[in-house]
Short mmCIF file of C-alpha atoms in Angstrom, two decimals:
data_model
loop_
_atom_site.label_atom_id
_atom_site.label_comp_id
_atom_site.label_asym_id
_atom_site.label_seq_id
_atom_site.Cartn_x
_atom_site.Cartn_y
_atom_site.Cartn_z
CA UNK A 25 -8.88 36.24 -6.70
CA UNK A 26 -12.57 36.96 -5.70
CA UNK A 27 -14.04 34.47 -8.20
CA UNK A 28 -11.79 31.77 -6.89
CA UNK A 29 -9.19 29.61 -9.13
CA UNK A 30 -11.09 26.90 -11.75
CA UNK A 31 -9.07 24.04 -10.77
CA UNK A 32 -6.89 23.22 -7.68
CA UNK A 33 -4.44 20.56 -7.46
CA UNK A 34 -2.75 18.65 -4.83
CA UNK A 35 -0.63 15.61 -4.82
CA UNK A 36 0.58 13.05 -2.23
CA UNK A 37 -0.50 15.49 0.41
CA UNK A 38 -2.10 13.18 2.76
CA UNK A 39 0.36 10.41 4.44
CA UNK A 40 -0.12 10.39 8.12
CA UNK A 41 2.91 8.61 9.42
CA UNK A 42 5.09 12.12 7.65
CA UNK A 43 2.83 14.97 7.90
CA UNK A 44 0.54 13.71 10.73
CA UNK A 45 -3.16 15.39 10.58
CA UNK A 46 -1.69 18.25 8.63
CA UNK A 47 -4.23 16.96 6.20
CA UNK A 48 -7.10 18.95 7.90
CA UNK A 49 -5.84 21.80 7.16
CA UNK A 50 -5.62 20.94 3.61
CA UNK A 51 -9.37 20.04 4.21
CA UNK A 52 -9.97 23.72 5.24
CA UNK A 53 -8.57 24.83 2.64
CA UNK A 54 -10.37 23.34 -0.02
CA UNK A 55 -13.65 23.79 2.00
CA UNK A 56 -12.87 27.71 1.81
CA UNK A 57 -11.96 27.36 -2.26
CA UNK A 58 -15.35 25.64 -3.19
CA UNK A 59 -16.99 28.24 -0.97
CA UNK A 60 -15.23 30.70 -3.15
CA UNK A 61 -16.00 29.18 -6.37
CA UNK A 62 -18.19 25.70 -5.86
CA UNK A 63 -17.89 25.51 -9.61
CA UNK A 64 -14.31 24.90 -9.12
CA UNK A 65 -12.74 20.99 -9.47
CA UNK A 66 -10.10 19.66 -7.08
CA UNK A 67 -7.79 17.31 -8.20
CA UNK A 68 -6.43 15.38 -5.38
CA UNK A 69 -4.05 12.56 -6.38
CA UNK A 70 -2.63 10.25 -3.73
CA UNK A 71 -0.48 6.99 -3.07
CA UNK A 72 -1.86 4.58 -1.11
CA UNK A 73 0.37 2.95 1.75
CA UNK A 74 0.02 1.63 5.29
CA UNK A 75 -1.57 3.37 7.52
CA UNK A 76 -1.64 6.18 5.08
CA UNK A 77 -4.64 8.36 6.87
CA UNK A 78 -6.22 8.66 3.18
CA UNK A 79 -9.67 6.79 4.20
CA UNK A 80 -10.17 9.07 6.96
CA UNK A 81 -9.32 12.36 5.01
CA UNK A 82 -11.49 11.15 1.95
CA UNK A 83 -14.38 10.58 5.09
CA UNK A 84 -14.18 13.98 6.35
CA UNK A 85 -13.92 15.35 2.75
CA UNK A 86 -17.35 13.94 2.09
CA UNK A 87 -18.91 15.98 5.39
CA UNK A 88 -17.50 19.66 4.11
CA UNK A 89 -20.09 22.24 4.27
CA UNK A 90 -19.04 22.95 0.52
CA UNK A 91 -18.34 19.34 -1.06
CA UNK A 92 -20.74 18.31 -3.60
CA UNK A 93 -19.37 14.97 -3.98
CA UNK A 94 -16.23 13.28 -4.15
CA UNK A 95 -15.12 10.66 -7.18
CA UNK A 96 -12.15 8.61 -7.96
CA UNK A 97 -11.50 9.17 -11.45
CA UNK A 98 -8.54 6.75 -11.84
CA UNK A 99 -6.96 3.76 -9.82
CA UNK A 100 -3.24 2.32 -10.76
CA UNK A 101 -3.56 -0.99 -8.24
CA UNK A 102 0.12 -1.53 -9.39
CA UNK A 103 1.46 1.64 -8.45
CA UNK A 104 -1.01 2.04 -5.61
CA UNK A 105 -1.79 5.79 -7.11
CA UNK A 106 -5.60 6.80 -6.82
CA UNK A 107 -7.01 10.05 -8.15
CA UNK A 108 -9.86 11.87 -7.02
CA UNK A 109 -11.95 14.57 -8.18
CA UNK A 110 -14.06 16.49 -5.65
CA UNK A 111 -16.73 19.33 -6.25
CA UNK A 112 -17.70 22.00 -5.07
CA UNK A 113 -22.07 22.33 -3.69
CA UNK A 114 -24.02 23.96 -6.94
CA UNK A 115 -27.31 25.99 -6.22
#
C-alpha cells in the first residue's frame, strides 16, 4: 500500500540461538514501514530466555532513522513474555 499498514505485528521473532541475527532484517523492515507511515504502531511481543539477543535488537531498534521511541507496554515476569510498542518519527 502507499500509505503504509496502521499497525504491524510480530511475535517471538527475535531468539538468537534459532534464527541467529535474522532479527536485523526484521529491523529493516520495520525501519522501511515507519518510513512509509511513521504514524503506524508496531507491536513486537517477545519471550525472554538465555541468551535470547532481545537486549541487543531492542538497542538497535532505538538508533533507526525512523523510530520515535520504543515502550514496553506489558511484562508477564512469570511467563517471561514482554511486549513492546515502537513508533514511528512524527514531523
Amino acid at each position: 500500500s502507499e500509505t503504509g499498514f496502521d499497525i504491524v505485528l510480530n511475535c517471538d521473532c527475535v531468539y538468537e540461538p534459532l534464527y541467529g541475527k535474522s532479527w536485523r532484517m526484521l529491523l529493516e523492515t520495520i525501519d522501511e514501514l515507519l518510513r512509509v507511515n511513521p504514524k503506524c504502531k508496531v507491536v513486537t511481543s517477545v519471550e525472554r530466555r538465555q541468551a535470547d539477543g532481545i537486549d541487543k535488537f531492542l538497542a538497535e531498534m532505538n538508533r533507526l532513522k525512523n523510530v520515535g521511541g520504543v515502550e514496553k507496554v506489558m511484562a508477564d515476569e512469570e511467563k517471561k513474555i514482554e511486549i513492546f510498542v515502537t513508533t514511528g518519527v512524527v514531523s
